[in-house]
Coordinates of C-alpha atoms and ligand atoms in Angstrom, one line a residue:
X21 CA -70.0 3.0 13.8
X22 CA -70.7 0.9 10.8
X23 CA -72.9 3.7 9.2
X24 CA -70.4 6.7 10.1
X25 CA -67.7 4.3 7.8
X26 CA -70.4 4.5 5.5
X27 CA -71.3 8.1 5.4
X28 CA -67.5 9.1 5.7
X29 CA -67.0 6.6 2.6
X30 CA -69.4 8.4 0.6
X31 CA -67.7 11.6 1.5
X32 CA -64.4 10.4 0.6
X33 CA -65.4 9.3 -3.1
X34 CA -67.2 12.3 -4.2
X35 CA -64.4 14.3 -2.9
X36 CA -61.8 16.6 -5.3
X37 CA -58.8 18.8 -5.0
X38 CA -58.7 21.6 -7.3
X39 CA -55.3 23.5 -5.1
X40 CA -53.2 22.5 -3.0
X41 CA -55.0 24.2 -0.1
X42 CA -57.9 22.1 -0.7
X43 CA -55.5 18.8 -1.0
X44 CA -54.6 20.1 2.7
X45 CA -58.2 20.3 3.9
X46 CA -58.4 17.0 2.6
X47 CA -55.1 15.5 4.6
X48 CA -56.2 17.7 7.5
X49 CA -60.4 16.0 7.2
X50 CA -59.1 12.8 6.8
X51 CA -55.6 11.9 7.2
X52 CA -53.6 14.2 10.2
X53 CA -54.0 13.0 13.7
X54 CA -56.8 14.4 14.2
X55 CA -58.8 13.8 11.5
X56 CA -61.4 11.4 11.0
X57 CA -59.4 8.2 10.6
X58 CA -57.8 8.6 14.1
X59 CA -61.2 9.3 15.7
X60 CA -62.7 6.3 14.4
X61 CA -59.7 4.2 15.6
X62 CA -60.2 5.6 19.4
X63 CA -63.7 4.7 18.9
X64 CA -62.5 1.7 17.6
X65 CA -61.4 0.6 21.4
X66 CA -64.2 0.8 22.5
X67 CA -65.7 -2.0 20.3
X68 CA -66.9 -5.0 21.8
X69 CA -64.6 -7.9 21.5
X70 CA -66.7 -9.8 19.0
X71 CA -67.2 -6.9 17.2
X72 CA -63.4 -6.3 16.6
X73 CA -62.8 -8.7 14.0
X74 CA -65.8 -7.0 11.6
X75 CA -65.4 -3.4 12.5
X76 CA -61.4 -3.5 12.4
X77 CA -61.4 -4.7 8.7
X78 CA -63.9 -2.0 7.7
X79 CA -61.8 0.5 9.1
X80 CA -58.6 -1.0 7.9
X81 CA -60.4 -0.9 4.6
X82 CA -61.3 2.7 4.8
X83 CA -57.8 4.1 5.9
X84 CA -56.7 2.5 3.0
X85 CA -59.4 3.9 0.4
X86 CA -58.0 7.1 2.1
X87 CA -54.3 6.7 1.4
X88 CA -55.3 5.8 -2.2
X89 CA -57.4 9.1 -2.7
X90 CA -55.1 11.2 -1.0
X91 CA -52.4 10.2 -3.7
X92 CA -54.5 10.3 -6.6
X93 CA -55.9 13.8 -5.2
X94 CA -52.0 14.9 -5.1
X95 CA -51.6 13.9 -8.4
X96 CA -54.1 15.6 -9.9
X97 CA -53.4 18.9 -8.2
X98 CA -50.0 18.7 -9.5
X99 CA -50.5 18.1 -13.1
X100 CA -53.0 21.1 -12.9
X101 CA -50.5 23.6 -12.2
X102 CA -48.1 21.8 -14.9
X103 CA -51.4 22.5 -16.8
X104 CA -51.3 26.0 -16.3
X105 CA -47.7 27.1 -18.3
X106 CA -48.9 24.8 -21.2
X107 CA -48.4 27.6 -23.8
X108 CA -44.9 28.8 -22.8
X109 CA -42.3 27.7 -24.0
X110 CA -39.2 27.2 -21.7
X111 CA -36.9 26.1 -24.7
X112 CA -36.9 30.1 -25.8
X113 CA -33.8 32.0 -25.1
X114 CA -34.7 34.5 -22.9
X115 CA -35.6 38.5 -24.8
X116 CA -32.7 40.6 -24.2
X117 CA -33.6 44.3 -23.2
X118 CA -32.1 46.5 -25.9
X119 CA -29.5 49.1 -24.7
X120 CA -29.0 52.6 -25.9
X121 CA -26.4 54.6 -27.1
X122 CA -24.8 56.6 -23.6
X123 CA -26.4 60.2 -23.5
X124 CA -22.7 61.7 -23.8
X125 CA -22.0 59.3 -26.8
X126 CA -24.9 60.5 -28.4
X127 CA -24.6 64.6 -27.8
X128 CA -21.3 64.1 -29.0
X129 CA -22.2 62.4 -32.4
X130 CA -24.6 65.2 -33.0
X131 CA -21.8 67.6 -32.1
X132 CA -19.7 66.2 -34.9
X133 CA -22.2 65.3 -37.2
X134 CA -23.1 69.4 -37.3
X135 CA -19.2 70.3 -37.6
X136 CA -19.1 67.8 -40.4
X137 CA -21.4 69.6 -42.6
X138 CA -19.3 72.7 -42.4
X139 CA -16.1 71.4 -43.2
X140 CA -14.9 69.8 -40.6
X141 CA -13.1 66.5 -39.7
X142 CA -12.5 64.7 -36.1
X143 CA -9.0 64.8 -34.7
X144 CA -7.8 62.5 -31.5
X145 CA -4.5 62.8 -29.6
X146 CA -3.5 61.1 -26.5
X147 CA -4.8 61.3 -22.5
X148 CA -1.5 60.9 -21.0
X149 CA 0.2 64.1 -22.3
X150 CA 3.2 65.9 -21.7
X151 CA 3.9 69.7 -20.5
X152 CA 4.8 71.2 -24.1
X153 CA 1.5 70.0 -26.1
X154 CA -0.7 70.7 -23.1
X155 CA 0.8 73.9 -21.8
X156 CA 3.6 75.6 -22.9
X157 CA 3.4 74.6 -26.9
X158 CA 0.2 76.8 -26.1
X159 CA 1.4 79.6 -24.4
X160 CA 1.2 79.0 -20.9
X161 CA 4.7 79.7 -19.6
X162 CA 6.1 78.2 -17.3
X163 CA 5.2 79.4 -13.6
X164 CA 2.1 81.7 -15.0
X165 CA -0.6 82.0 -12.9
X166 CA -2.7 80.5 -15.9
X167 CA -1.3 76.8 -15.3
X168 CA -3.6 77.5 -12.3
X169 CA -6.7 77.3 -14.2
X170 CA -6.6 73.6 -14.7
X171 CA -5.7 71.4 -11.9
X172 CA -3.6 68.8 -13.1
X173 CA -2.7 65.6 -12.5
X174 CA 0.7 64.6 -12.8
X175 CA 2.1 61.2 -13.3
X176 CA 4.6 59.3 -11.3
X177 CA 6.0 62.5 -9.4
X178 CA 7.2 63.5 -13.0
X179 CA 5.7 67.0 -13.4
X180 CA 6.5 66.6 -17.7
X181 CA 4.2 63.9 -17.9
X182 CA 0.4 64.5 -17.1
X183 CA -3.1 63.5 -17.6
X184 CA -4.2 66.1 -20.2
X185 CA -6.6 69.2 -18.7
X186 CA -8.5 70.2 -21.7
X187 CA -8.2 68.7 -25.3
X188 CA -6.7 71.8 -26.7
X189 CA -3.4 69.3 -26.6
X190 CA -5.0 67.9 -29.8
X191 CA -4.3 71.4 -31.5
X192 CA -1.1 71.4 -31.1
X193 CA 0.1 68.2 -32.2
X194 CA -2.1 68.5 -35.0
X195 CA -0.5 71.8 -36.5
X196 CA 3.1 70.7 -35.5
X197 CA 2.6 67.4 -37.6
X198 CA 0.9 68.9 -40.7
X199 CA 0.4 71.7 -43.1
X200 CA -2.5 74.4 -42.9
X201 CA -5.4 74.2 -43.8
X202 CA -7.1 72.8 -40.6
X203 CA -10.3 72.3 -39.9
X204 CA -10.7 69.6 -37.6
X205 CA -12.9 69.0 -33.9
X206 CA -11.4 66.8 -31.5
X207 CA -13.7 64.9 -28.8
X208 CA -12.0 63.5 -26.0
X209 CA -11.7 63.1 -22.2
X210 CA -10.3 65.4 -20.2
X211 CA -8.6 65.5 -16.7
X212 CA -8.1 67.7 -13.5
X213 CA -7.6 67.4 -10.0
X214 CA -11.2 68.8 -8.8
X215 CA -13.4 67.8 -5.6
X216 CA -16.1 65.7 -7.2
X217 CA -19.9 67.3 -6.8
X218 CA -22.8 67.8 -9.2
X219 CA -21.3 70.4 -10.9
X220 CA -17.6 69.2 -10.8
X221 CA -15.9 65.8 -11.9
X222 CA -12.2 65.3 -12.0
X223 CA -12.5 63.7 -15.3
X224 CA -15.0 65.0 -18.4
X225 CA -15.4 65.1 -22.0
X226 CA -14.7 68.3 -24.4
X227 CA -14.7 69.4 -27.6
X228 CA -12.3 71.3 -29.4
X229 CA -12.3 73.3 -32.8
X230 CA -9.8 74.2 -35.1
X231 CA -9.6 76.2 -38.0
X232 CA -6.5 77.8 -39.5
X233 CA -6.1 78.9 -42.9
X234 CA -5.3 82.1 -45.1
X235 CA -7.7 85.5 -43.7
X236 CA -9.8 83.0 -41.1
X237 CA -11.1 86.0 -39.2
X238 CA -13.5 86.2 -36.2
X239 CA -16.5 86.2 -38.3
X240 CA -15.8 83.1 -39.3
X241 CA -15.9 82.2 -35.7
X242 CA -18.9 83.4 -35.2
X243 CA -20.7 82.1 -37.7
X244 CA -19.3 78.6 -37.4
X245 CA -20.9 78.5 -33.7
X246 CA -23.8 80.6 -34.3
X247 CA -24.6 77.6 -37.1
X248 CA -24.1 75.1 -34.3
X249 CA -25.6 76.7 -31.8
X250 CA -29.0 76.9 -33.9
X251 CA -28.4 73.8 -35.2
X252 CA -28.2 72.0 -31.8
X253 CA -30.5 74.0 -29.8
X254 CA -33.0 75.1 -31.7
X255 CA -34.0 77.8 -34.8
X256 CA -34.3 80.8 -32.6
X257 CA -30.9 80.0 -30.8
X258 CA -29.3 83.2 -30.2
X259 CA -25.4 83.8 -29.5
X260 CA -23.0 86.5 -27.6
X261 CA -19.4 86.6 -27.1
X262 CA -18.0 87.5 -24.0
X263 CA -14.5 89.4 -23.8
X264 CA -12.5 86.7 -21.5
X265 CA -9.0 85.4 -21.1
X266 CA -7.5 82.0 -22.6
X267 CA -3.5 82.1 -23.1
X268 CA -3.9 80.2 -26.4
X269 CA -6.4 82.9 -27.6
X270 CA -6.0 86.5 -28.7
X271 CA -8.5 87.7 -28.2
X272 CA -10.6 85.2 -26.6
X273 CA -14.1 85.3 -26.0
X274 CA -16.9 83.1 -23.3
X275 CA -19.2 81.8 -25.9
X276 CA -23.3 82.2 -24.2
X277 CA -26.4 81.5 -26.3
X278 CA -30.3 82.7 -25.1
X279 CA -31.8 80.1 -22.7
X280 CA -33.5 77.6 -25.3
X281 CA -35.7 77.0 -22.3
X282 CA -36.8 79.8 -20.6
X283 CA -36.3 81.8 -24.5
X284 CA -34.2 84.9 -22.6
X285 CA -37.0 84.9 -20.2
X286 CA -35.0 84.2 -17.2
X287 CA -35.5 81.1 -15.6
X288 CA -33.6 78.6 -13.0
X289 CA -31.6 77.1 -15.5
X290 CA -29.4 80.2 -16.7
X291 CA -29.7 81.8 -13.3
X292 CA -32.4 84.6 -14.4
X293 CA -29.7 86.0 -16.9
X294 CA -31.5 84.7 -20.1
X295 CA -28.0 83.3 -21.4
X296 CA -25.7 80.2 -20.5
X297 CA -22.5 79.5 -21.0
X298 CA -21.3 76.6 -23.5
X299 CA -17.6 77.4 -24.0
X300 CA -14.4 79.2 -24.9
X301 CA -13.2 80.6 -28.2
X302 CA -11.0 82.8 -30.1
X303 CA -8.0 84.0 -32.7
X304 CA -5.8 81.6 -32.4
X305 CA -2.7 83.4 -30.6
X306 CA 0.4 84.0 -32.9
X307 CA 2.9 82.5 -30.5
X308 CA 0.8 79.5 -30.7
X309 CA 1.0 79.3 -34.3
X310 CA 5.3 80.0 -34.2
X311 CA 5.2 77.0 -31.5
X312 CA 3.7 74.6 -34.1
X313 CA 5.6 75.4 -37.3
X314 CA 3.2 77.8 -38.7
X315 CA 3.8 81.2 -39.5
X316 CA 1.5 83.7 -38.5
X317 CA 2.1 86.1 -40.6
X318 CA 0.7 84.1 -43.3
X319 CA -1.7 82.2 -41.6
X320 CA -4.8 82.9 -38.9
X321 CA -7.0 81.1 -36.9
X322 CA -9.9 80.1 -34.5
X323 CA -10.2 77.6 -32.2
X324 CA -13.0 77.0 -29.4
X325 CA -13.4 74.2 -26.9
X326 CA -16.7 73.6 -25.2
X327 CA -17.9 70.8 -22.2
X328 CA -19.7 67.8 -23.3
X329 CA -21.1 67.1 -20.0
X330 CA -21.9 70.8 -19.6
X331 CA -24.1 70.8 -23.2
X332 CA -25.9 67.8 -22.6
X333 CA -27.0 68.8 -18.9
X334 CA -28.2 72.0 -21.0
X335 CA -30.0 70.0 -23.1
X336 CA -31.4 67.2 -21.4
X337 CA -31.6 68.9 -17.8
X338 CA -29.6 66.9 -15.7
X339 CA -28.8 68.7 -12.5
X340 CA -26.2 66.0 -11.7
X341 CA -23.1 65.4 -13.3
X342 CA -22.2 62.2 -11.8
X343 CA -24.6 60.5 -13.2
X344 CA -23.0 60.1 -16.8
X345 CA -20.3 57.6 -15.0
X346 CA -22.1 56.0 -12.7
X347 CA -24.0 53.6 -14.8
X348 CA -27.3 53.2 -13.3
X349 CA -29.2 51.6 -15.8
X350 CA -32.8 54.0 -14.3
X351 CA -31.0 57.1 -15.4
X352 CA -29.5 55.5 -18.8
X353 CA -32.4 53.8 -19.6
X354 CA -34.4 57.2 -20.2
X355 CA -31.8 58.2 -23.6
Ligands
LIG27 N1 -9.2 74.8 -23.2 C1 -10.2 75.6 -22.6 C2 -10.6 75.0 -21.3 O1 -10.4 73.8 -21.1 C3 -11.4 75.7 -23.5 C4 -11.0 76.5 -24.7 C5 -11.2 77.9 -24.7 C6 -10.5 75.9 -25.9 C7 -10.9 78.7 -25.8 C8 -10.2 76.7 -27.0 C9 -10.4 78.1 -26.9 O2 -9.7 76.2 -28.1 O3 -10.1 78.8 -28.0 O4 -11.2 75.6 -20.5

């Protein structure tokens, strides 16, 4: 017995913990209850009584050496892995992740920046609106099938106050409270009573254009968008006017350009047509003008009014347009 002290003695000084996996191989060798410690004390009972004394203080000895290495060996498996984040510094405020601007935010900034450089300056008028400056101030009378267009929202059961459909409300308090010339584009959200699916969103973002002045004429028109269109598409952006119907309008026209992707091609995006839509447009309607203050027979007009959502899902091919309001930082993150 007094050798196997010995050898396990030897065993015990030379050895080292360099994880804490080996500081459990250690405990489990030497320490648990059925390591070596607890099989030399049931060999220890079987020591002859004048043996005892010697061989009991040996072992006491040696269960003690153990203790003592165990706790140095814990130690220095624990200051190792303090060790290891030497060279980072836990005082440093954490790096915040930079945002970016929201996709909408920034089409629309380009959208003004363009209508800037010819002439143009940015307009706003309020959400909550009432039935003149959205509708009838723009030639929708009352009870036309038109009103039908835009499904509104009305507030508090009073059908005079609503949440504005399209931001062609901006128009009209903006010629009623000045003098022509205009020349203004007016960003802003917009409002109606739709069922909500990738295509559809009860609340959106347009753009609206205004020009009215002595002989504007529908060249003008065209030319102002066919600028933009090249402009924010691309060089070899091509436009088209489509006859169409707008009460505030006379006449009024779909605004298309040539697919910038498939080049007229045909492709998924515009349907195999070569062309997609971004708008509406037209002469600003005389009644329109008389509603305001402004008298038609001096002055003339265009105004258009185009989707936000609708030209950056163009742009940027988003098939969704939920996913401008739904903040998930994945899809954000890609602007
Ligand atoms: N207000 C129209 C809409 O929301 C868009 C529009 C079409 C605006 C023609 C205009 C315009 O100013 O001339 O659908």
């Amino acid at each position: 017995m007094k050798e196997k002290i010995e050898s396990y003695k030897a065993e015990l000084q030379s050895a080292m913990a360099k994880s804490k996996q080996e500081l459990e191989d250690f405990r489990l060798k030497f320490i648990s209850k059925k390591g070596v410690i607890s099989e030399l004390f049931d060999e220890f009972k079987k020591v002859p009584n004048e043996q005892k004394r010697e061989f009991g203080a040996l072992l006491n000895e040696f269960k003690e050496e153990a203790q003592a290495k165990f706790n140095s060996l814990i130690e220095a498996v624990n200051n190792q892995s303090a060790d290891e984040v030497v060279g980072l510094d836990l005082t440093l405020p954490p790096v915040p992740s930079a945002g970016s601007i929201h996709p909408l935010t920034q089409v629309k900034n380009r959208i003004i920046q363009i209508f800037e450089r010819q002439g143009f300056n940015v307009s706003d008028g309020p959400e909550i609106e009432d039935d003149f400056h959205n509708f009838t101030a723009l030639n929708f009378p009352e009870n036309h099938p038109a009103r039908e267009m835009q499904d509104t929202y009305f507030i508090e059961k009073d059908p005079d106050i609503l949440l504005r459909t399209h931001t062609s409300n901006v128009q009209t308090r903006l010629m009623e409270k000045g003098k022509p010339p205009f020349r203004s584009i007016m960003p802003g959200r917009v409002y109606r009573n739709e069922a909500i699916s990738a295509r559809a969103h009860c609340f959106f973002n347009q753009v609206e254009g205004l020009y009215v002045d002595k002989e504007v004429s529908f060249k003008d028109l065209k030319q102002t968008l066919y600028h933009f269109a090249k402009e924010f598409f691309g060089p070899e952006t091509k436009i088209r006017f489509r006859p169409s119907y707008f009460p505030f309008t006379e006449p009024s026209a779909e605004i298309d350009i040539s697919c910038f992707i498939c080049k007229g091609d045909g492709c998924k995006i515009c349907k195999y047509s070569g062309w997609v839509e971004i708008g509406g447009a037209g002469m600003v309607d005389p009644n329109v003008l008389t509603s305001c203050g402004i008298d038609p027979k001096e002055y003339s007009g265009f105004a258009f009014g185009m989707g936000i959502e609708r030209i950056a899902m163009l742009k940027y091919q988003i098939d969704d347009i939920r996913l401008f309001s739904e903040n998930d930082i994945r899809f954000l993150k890609q602007f």
